[in-house]
Amino acid sequence: MPGTDNSMLDAKTQLRADHIPNQPFVVLDAFGGFGETWKNVAKKTGRSDIHRVGIDAQDRPGCVKGDNRKWLKGIDLSRFDVIDLDAYGIPYDQVSILFRRNYSGIVFFTFIQAYEGLVPAKLLAESGITKPMRKKCPTIWAHSAWQMWLDWLANNGVKTVWHRSKHRKHYGCFVLE
Ligand SMILES: C[S@@+](CC[C@H](N)C(=O)[O-])C[C@H]1O[C@@H](n2cnc3c(N)ncnc32)[C@H](O)[C@@H]1O
């Protein structure tokens, strides 16, 4: 999905600065890119004890290369205090993997609906929208996508989502215990 790295970087940075652990920690930056967000968090907070491990689908310095879904399914997630899902779209698959693997820690995510507003079929299914309903009018659900996402998180045990939102862009954070 096309996207622009780091529009609204300040909002992303501040959300992270407000919710990271006070002690030294390791973050798995699963949509790592060039690591701009975490560079900014370190700068803003003056912290030098943030250890970042990146994953990116493309060759990026400081990142292992590959589809983060494979890595998230395979690696020992207990090594990471924080997982960052700074996606271009809606990281439904990635959060599902964290739920299935009983990850505990802090999760940051970016939820951006593309211009057509299409919502992942699996999220719609989880929200009771059947395939015939989806086929009849695939774009009508776009208006409810953020609420469906919040409901789905809540149904999976997420108690609070902190977020900074503008139009169809949402930067969020929750804790899995
Ligand atoms: C919004 S950018 C990330 C910006 C980055 N977090 C930063 O602070 O500089 C999204 C990145 O995710 C990567 N990406 C997209 N889908 C991916 C996937 N399934 N697995 C791993 N990386 C992916 C893209 O190559 C892109 O670099």
PDB file of C-alpha atoms and ligand atoms in Angstrom:
ATOM      1  CA  MET A   1       0.000   0.000   0.000  1.00  0.00           C
ATOM      2  CA  PRO A   2       1.470   3.414  -0.871  1.00  0.00           C
ATOM      3  CA  GLY A   3       2.237   5.697   2.030  1.00  0.00           C
ATOM      4  CA  THR A   4       4.306   8.582   3.243  1.00  0.00           C
ATOM      5  CA  ASP A   5       6.889   7.817   5.893  1.00  0.00           C
ATOM      6  CA  ASN A   6       6.371   9.891   9.002  1.00  0.00           C
ATOM      7  CA  SER A   7       3.697  12.411   8.222  1.00  0.00           C
ATOM      8  CA  MET A   8       2.498  13.557  11.651  1.00  0.00           C
ATOM      9  CA  LEU A   9       5.840  12.520  13.104  1.00  0.00           C
ATOM     10  CA  ASP A  10       5.375  14.783  16.121  1.00  0.00           C
ATOM     11  CA  ALA A  11       2.136  13.050  17.118  1.00  0.00           C
ATOM     12  CA  LYS A  12       3.742   9.632  16.798  1.00  0.00           C
ATOM     13  CA  THR A  13       6.793  10.713  18.749  1.00  0.00           C
ATOM     14  CA  GLN A  14       4.825  12.303  21.584  1.00  0.00           C
ATOM     15  CA  LEU A  15       2.553   9.271  21.974  1.00  0.00           C
ATOM     16  CA  ARG A  16       5.612   7.061  22.368  1.00  0.00           C
ATOM     17  CA  ALA A  17       7.396   9.500  24.680  1.00  0.00           C
ATOM     18  CA  ASP A  18       4.308   9.465  26.932  1.00  0.00           C
ATOM     19  CA  HIS A  19       3.983   5.676  27.159  1.00  0.00           C
ATOM     20  CA  ILE A  20       7.435   4.079  27.112  1.00  0.00           C
ATOM     21  CA  PRO A  21       8.821   2.337  30.216  1.00  0.00           C
ATOM     22  CA  ASN A  22      10.910   4.436  32.606  1.00  0.00           C
ATOM     23  CA  GLN A  23      13.639   1.805  32.777  1.00  0.00           C
ATOM     24  CA  PRO A  24      15.904   0.660  29.875  1.00  0.00           C
ATOM     25  CA  PHE A  25      13.894  -1.323  27.316  1.00  0.00           C
ATOM     26  CA  VAL A  26      13.969  -3.161  24.001  1.00  0.00           C
ATOM     27  CA  VAL A  27      11.581  -2.221  21.195  1.00  0.00           C
ATOM     28  CA  LEU A  28      10.816  -4.415  18.214  1.00  0.00           C
ATOM     29  CA  ASP A  29      10.181  -1.888  15.461  1.00  0.00           C
ATOM     30  CA  ALA A  30       8.290  -4.195  13.107  1.00  0.00           C
ATOM     31  CA  PHE A  31       7.676  -1.589  10.364  1.00  0.00           C
ATOM     32  CA  GLY A  32      11.144  -0.196  10.931  1.00  0.00           C
ATOM     33  CA  GLY A  33      11.812   1.914   7.829  1.00  0.00           C
ATOM     34  CA  PHE A  34      14.642   4.346   8.503  1.00  0.00           C
ATOM     35  CA  GLY A  35      13.907   4.401  12.232  1.00  0.00           C
ATOM     36  CA  GLU A  36      12.956   8.086  12.233  1.00  0.00           C
ATOM     37  CA  THR A  37      10.278   7.731  14.882  1.00  0.00           C
ATOM     38  CA  TRP A  38      12.542   6.106  17.451  1.00  0.00           C
ATOM     39  CA  LYS A  39      15.399   8.514  16.653  1.00  0.00           C
ATOM     40  CA  ASN A  40      12.947  11.299  17.464  1.00  0.00           C
ATOM     41  CA  VAL A  41      11.727   9.613  20.636  1.00  0.00           C
ATOM     42  CA  ALA A  42      15.329   9.315  21.868  1.00  0.00           C
ATOM     43  CA  LYS A  43      15.952  12.976  21.001  1.00  0.00           C
ATOM     44  CA  LYS A  44      12.743  14.237  22.569  1.00  0.00           C
ATOM     45  CA  THR A  45      13.129  12.260  25.795  1.00  0.00           C
ATOM     46  CA  GLY A  46      16.931  12.487  26.045  1.00  0.00           C
ATOM     47  CA  ARG A  47      16.978   8.715  26.544  1.00  0.00           C
ATOM     48  CA  SER A  48      20.040   6.701  25.548  1.00  0.00           C
ATOM     49  CA  ASP A  49      18.759   3.398  26.972  1.00  0.00           C
ATOM     50  CA  ILE A  50      16.303   2.494  24.200  1.00  0.00           C
ATOM     51  CA  HIS A  51      17.481  -0.579  22.320  1.00  0.00           C
ATOM     52  CA  ARG A  52      15.774  -0.884  18.949  1.00  0.00           C
ATOM     53  CA  VAL A  53      15.554  -4.004  16.774  1.00  0.00           C
ATOM     54  CA  GLY A  54      14.056  -3.261  13.351  1.00  0.00           C
ATOM     55  CA  ILE A  55      12.268  -5.361  10.748  1.00  0.00           C
ATOM     56  CA  ASP A  56      11.454  -4.069   7.298  1.00  0.00           C
ATOM     57  CA  ALA A  57      10.237  -5.608   4.070  1.00  0.00           C
ATOM     58  CA  GLN A  58      12.953  -3.618   2.287  1.00  0.00           C
ATOM     59  CA  ASP A  59      16.687  -3.259   2.913  1.00  0.00           C
ATOM     60  CA  ARG A  60      16.920  -0.707   5.709  1.00  0.00           C
ATOM     61  CA  PRO A  61      19.881   0.005   8.005  1.00  0.00           C
ATOM     62  CA  GLY A  62      19.380  -1.487  11.474  1.00  0.00           C
ATOM     63  CA  CYS A  63      16.609  -3.808  10.255  1.00  0.00           C
ATOM     64  CA  VAL A  64      16.409  -7.461   9.425  1.00  0.00           C
ATOM     65  CA  LYS A  65      14.691  -7.895   6.085  1.00  0.00           C
ATOM     66  CA  GLY A  66      11.395  -9.689   5.600  1.00  0.00           C
ATOM     67  CA  ASP A  67       7.677  -9.758   6.162  1.00  0.00           C
ATOM     68  CA  ASN A  68       7.130  -8.867   9.800  1.00  0.00           C
ATOM     69  CA  ARG A  69       4.277 -11.403  10.067  1.00  0.00           C
ATOM     70  CA  LYS A  70       6.771 -14.244   9.615  1.00  0.00           C
ATOM     71  CA  TRP A  71       9.109 -12.784  12.203  1.00  0.00           C
ATOM     72  CA  LEU A  72       6.311 -12.080  14.684  1.00  0.00           C
ATOM     73  CA  LYS A  73       5.127 -15.688  14.375  1.00  0.00           C
ATOM     74  CA  GLY A  74       8.589 -17.147  14.792  1.00  0.00           C
ATOM     75  CA  ILE A  75      10.714 -15.165  17.231  1.00  0.00           C
ATOM     76  CA  ASP A  76      10.687 -15.091  21.022  1.00  0.00           C
ATOM     77  CA  LEU A  77       8.507 -12.041  21.677  1.00  0.00           C
ATOM     78  CA  SER A  78       9.218 -12.071  25.400  1.00  0.00           C
ATOM     79  CA  ARG A  79      12.586 -10.422  24.586  1.00  0.00           C
ATOM     80  CA  PHE A  80      10.725  -7.227  23.686  1.00  0.00           C
ATOM     81  CA  ASP A  81       9.192  -4.802  26.155  1.00  0.00           C
ATOM     82  CA  VAL A  82       7.612  -2.798  23.346  1.00  0.00           C
ATOM     83  CA  ILE A  83       6.393  -3.709  19.857  1.00  0.00           C
ATOM     84  CA  ASP A  84       5.897  -0.951  17.333  1.00  0.00           C
ATOM     85  CA  LEU A  85       3.514  -1.524  14.401  1.00  0.00           C
ATOM     86  CA  ASP A  86       3.937   1.713  12.456  1.00  0.00           C
ATOM     87  CA  ALA A  87       2.043   0.475   9.400  1.00  0.00           C
ATOM     88  CA  TYR A  88       0.921   2.266   6.265  1.00  0.00           C
ATOM     89  CA  GLY A  89      -2.468   0.608   6.573  1.00  0.00           C
ATOM     90  CA  ILE A  90      -4.222  -1.347   9.317  1.00  0.00           C
ATOM     91  CA  PRO A  91      -1.952  -3.837  11.121  1.00  0.00           C
ATOM     92  CA  TYR A  92      -4.723  -6.364  11.768  1.00  0.00           C
ATOM     93  CA  ASP A  93      -2.592  -9.423  10.956  1.00  0.00           C
ATOM     94  CA  GLN A  94       0.250  -8.268  13.169  1.00  0.00           C
ATOM     95  CA  VAL A  95      -1.946  -7.511  16.200  1.00  0.00           C
ATOM     96  CA  SER A  96      -3.753 -10.859  15.694  1.00  0.00           C
ATOM     97  CA  ILE A  97      -0.400 -12.624  15.932  1.00  0.00           C
ATOM     98  CA  LEU A  98       0.388 -10.787  19.175  1.00  0.00           C
ATOM     99  CA  PHE A  99      -2.982 -11.897  20.604  1.00  0.00           C
ATOM    100  CA  ARG A 100      -2.490 -15.502  19.481  1.00  0.00           C
ATOM    101  CA  ARG A 101       1.000 -15.604  20.958  1.00  0.00           C
ATOM    102  CA  ASN A 102      -0.149 -14.053  24.264  1.00  0.00           C
ATOM    103  CA  TYR A 103       2.391 -11.275  23.963  1.00  0.00           C
ATOM    104  CA  SER A 104       2.629  -9.101  27.024  1.00  0.00           C
ATOM    105  CA  GLY A 105       4.055  -5.615  26.734  1.00  0.00           C
ATOM    106  CA  ILE A 106       3.374  -2.216  25.236  1.00  0.00           C
ATOM    107  CA  VAL A 107       2.099  -2.042  21.652  1.00  0.00           C
ATOM    108  CA  PHE A 108       2.178   1.064  19.476  1.00  0.00           C
ATOM    109  CA  PHE A 109       0.278   1.024  16.204  1.00  0.00           C
ATOM    110  CA  THR A 110      -0.563   3.195  13.254  1.00  0.00           C
ATOM    111  CA  PHE A 111      -4.023   2.757  11.736  1.00  0.00           C
ATOM    112  CA  ILE A 112      -4.446   4.534   8.416  1.00  0.00           C
ATOM    113  CA  GLN A 113      -7.352   4.018   6.084  1.00  0.00           C
ATOM    114  CA  ALA A 114      -6.365   4.407   2.458  1.00  0.00           C
ATOM    115  CA  TYR A 115      -8.292   6.801   0.250  1.00  0.00           C
ATOM    116  CA  GLU A 116     -10.924   4.162  -0.625  1.00  0.00           C
ATOM    117  CA  GLY A 117     -11.148   3.289   3.026  1.00  0.00           C
ATOM    118  CA  LEU A 118     -11.103  -0.451   2.482  1.00  0.00           C
ATOM    119  CA  VAL A 119     -11.111  -2.408   5.731  1.00  0.00           C
ATOM    120  CA  PRO A 120      -9.368  -5.794   6.159  1.00  0.00           C
ATOM    121  CA  ALA A 121     -11.890  -8.572   5.459  1.00  0.00           C
ATOM    122  CA  LYS A 122     -10.864 -10.355   8.652  1.00  0.00           C
ATOM    123  CA  LEU A 123     -11.652  -7.295  10.780  1.00  0.00           C
ATOM    124  CA  LEU A 124     -15.060  -7.026   9.102  1.00  0.00           C
ATOM    125  CA  ALA A 125     -15.703 -10.719   9.710  1.00  0.00           C
ATOM    126  CA  GLU A 126     -14.766 -10.316  13.380  1.00  0.00           C
ATOM    127  CA  SER A 127     -17.301  -7.487  13.512  1.00  0.00           C
ATOM    128  CA  GLY A 128     -20.109  -9.662  12.162  1.00  0.00           C
ATOM    129  CA  ILE A 129     -20.022  -8.320   8.597  1.00  0.00           C
ATOM    130  CA  THR A 130     -20.573 -11.351   6.374  1.00  0.00           C
ATOM    131  CA  LYS A 131     -19.059 -11.922   2.940  1.00  0.00           C
ATOM    132  CA  PRO A 132     -22.335 -11.194   1.066  1.00  0.00           C
ATOM    133  CA  MET A 133     -22.675  -7.943   3.040  1.00  0.00           C
ATOM    134  CA  ARG A 134     -19.069  -7.027   2.137  1.00  0.00           C
ATOM    135  CA  LYS A 135     -19.566  -7.834  -1.523  1.00  0.00           C
ATOM    136  CA  LYS A 136     -22.779  -5.849  -1.812  1.00  0.00           C
ATOM    137  CA  CYS A 137     -21.112  -2.619  -0.768  1.00  0.00           C
ATOM    138  CA  PRO A 138     -17.398  -2.932   0.009  1.00  0.00           C
ATOM    139  CA  THR A 139     -16.832   0.753   0.853  1.00  0.00           C
ATOM    140  CA  ILE A 140     -19.788   1.407   3.169  1.00  0.00           C
ATOM    141  CA  TRP A 141     -17.944  -0.071   6.152  1.00  0.00           C
ATOM    142  CA  ALA A 142     -15.123   2.451   5.906  1.00  0.00           C
ATOM    143  CA  HIS A 143     -16.924   4.899   8.206  1.00  0.00           C
ATOM    144  CA  SER A 144     -17.029   2.389  11.044  1.00  0.00           C
ATOM    145  CA  ALA A 145     -13.542   0.946  10.665  1.00  0.00           C
ATOM    146  CA  TRP A 146     -11.926   2.748  13.596  1.00  0.00           C
ATOM    147  CA  GLN A 147     -14.783   1.813  15.928  1.00  0.00           C
ATOM    148  CA  MET A 148     -14.625  -1.798  14.714  1.00  0.00           C
ATOM    149  CA  TRP A 149     -10.901  -1.785  15.450  1.00  0.00           C
ATOM    150  CA  LEU A 150     -11.436  -0.448  18.972  1.00  0.00           C
ATOM    151  CA  ASP A 151     -14.206  -3.018  19.594  1.00  0.00           C
ATOM    152  CA  TRP A 152     -12.016  -5.835  18.298  1.00  0.00           C
ATOM    153  CA  LEU A 153      -9.156  -4.765  20.583  1.00  0.00           C
ATOM    154  CA  ALA A 154     -11.558  -4.595  23.536  1.00  0.00           C
ATOM    155  CA  ASN A 155     -12.956  -8.050  22.697  1.00  0.00           C
ATOM    156  CA  ASN A 156      -9.419  -9.339  22.924  1.00  0.00           C
ATOM    157  CA  GLY A 157      -8.816  -7.945  26.371  1.00  0.00           C
ATOM    158  CA  VAL A 158      -7.412  -4.484  25.638  1.00  0.00           C
ATOM    159  CA  LYS A 159      -8.674  -2.212  28.398  1.00  0.00           C
ATOM    160  CA  THR A 160      -7.482   1.205  27.241  1.00  0.00           C
ATOM    161  CA  VAL A 161      -6.297   2.600  23.919  1.00  0.00           C
ATOM    162  CA  TRP A 162      -4.480   5.932  24.032  1.00  0.00           C
ATOM    163  CA  HIS A 163      -4.465   7.623  20.666  1.00  0.00           C
ATOM    164  CA  ARG A 164      -3.842  10.739  18.654  1.00  0.00           C
ATOM    165  CA  SER A 165      -6.151  10.904  15.673  1.00  0.00           C
ATOM    166  CA  LYS A 166      -6.684  13.102  12.663  1.00  0.00           C
ATOM    167  CA  HIS A 167      -9.242  12.255   9.977  1.00  0.00           C
ATOM    168  CA  ARG A 168      -8.537   8.661   8.977  1.00  0.00           C
ATOM    169  CA  LYS A 169      -5.107   8.494  10.623  1.00  0.00           C
ATOM    170  CA  HIS A 170      -4.825   7.137  14.123  1.00  0.00           C
ATOM    171  CA  TYR A 171      -1.677   6.649  16.173  1.00  0.00           C
ATOM    172  CA  GLY A 172      -2.406   4.409  19.126  1.00  0.00           C
ATOM    173  CA  CYS A 173      -0.986   2.540  22.044  1.00  0.00           C
ATOM    174  CA  PHE A 174      -2.198  -0.196  24.402  1.00  0.00           C
ATOM    175  CA  VAL A 175      -0.761  -2.550  26.950  1.00  0.00           C
ATOM    176  CA  LEU A 176      -1.155  -6.340  26.840  1.00  0.00           C
ATOM    177  CA  GLU A 177      -0.854  -8.034  30.201  1.00  0.00           C
TER     178      GLU A 177
HETATM  179  C1  LIG B   1       5.384   4.105   7.798  1.00  0.00           C
HETATM  180  S1  LIG B   1       6.830   3.331   7.236  1.00  0.00           S
HETATM  181  C2  LIG B   1       7.716   3.138   8.712  1.00  0.00           C
HETATM  182  C3  LIG B   1       8.415   4.360   9.202  1.00  0.00           C
HETATM  183  C4  LIG B   1       9.323   4.039  10.360  1.00  0.00           C
HETATM  184  N1  LIG B   1       8.616   3.428  11.475  1.00  0.00           N
HETATM  185  C5  LIG B   1      10.096   5.255  10.821  1.00  0.00           C
HETATM  186  O1  LIG B   1       9.866   5.709  11.945  1.00  0.00           O
HETATM  187  O2  LIG B   1      10.947   5.739  10.067  1.00  0.00           O
HETATM  188  C6  LIG B   1       6.348   1.669   6.951  1.00  0.00           C
HETATM  189  C7  LIG B   1       7.499   0.699   6.626  1.00  0.00           C
HETATM  190  O3  LIG B   1       7.004  -0.622   6.754  1.00  0.00           O
HETATM  191  C8  LIG B   1       7.571  -1.437   5.751  1.00  0.00           C
HETATM  192  N2  LIG B   1       6.632  -2.558   5.589  1.00  0.00           N
HETATM  193  C9  LIG B   1       5.402  -2.565   4.995  1.00  0.00           C
HETATM  194  N3  LIG B   1       4.828  -3.786   5.116  1.00  0.00           N
HETATM  195  C10 LIG B   1       5.712  -4.564   5.815  1.00  0.00           C
HETATM  196  C11 LIG B   1       5.687  -5.916   6.284  1.00  0.00           C
HETATM  197  N4  LIG B   1       4.622  -6.721   6.064  1.00  0.00           N
HETATM  198  N5  LIG B   1       6.756  -6.372   6.964  1.00  0.00           N
HETATM  199  C12 LIG B   1       7.818  -5.569   7.206  1.00  0.00           C
HETATM  200  N6  LIG B   1       7.895  -4.274   6.794  1.00  0.00           N
HETATM  201  C13 LIG B   1       6.851  -3.784   6.118  1.00  0.00           C
HETATM  202  C14 LIG B   1       7.743  -0.528   4.562  1.00  0.00           C
HETATM  203  O4  LIG B   1       8.815  -1.006   3.750  1.00  0.00           O
HETATM  204  C15 LIG B   1       8.079   0.815   5.227  1.00  0.00           C
HETATM  205  O5  LIG B   1       9.470   0.998   5.347  1.00  0.00           O
END
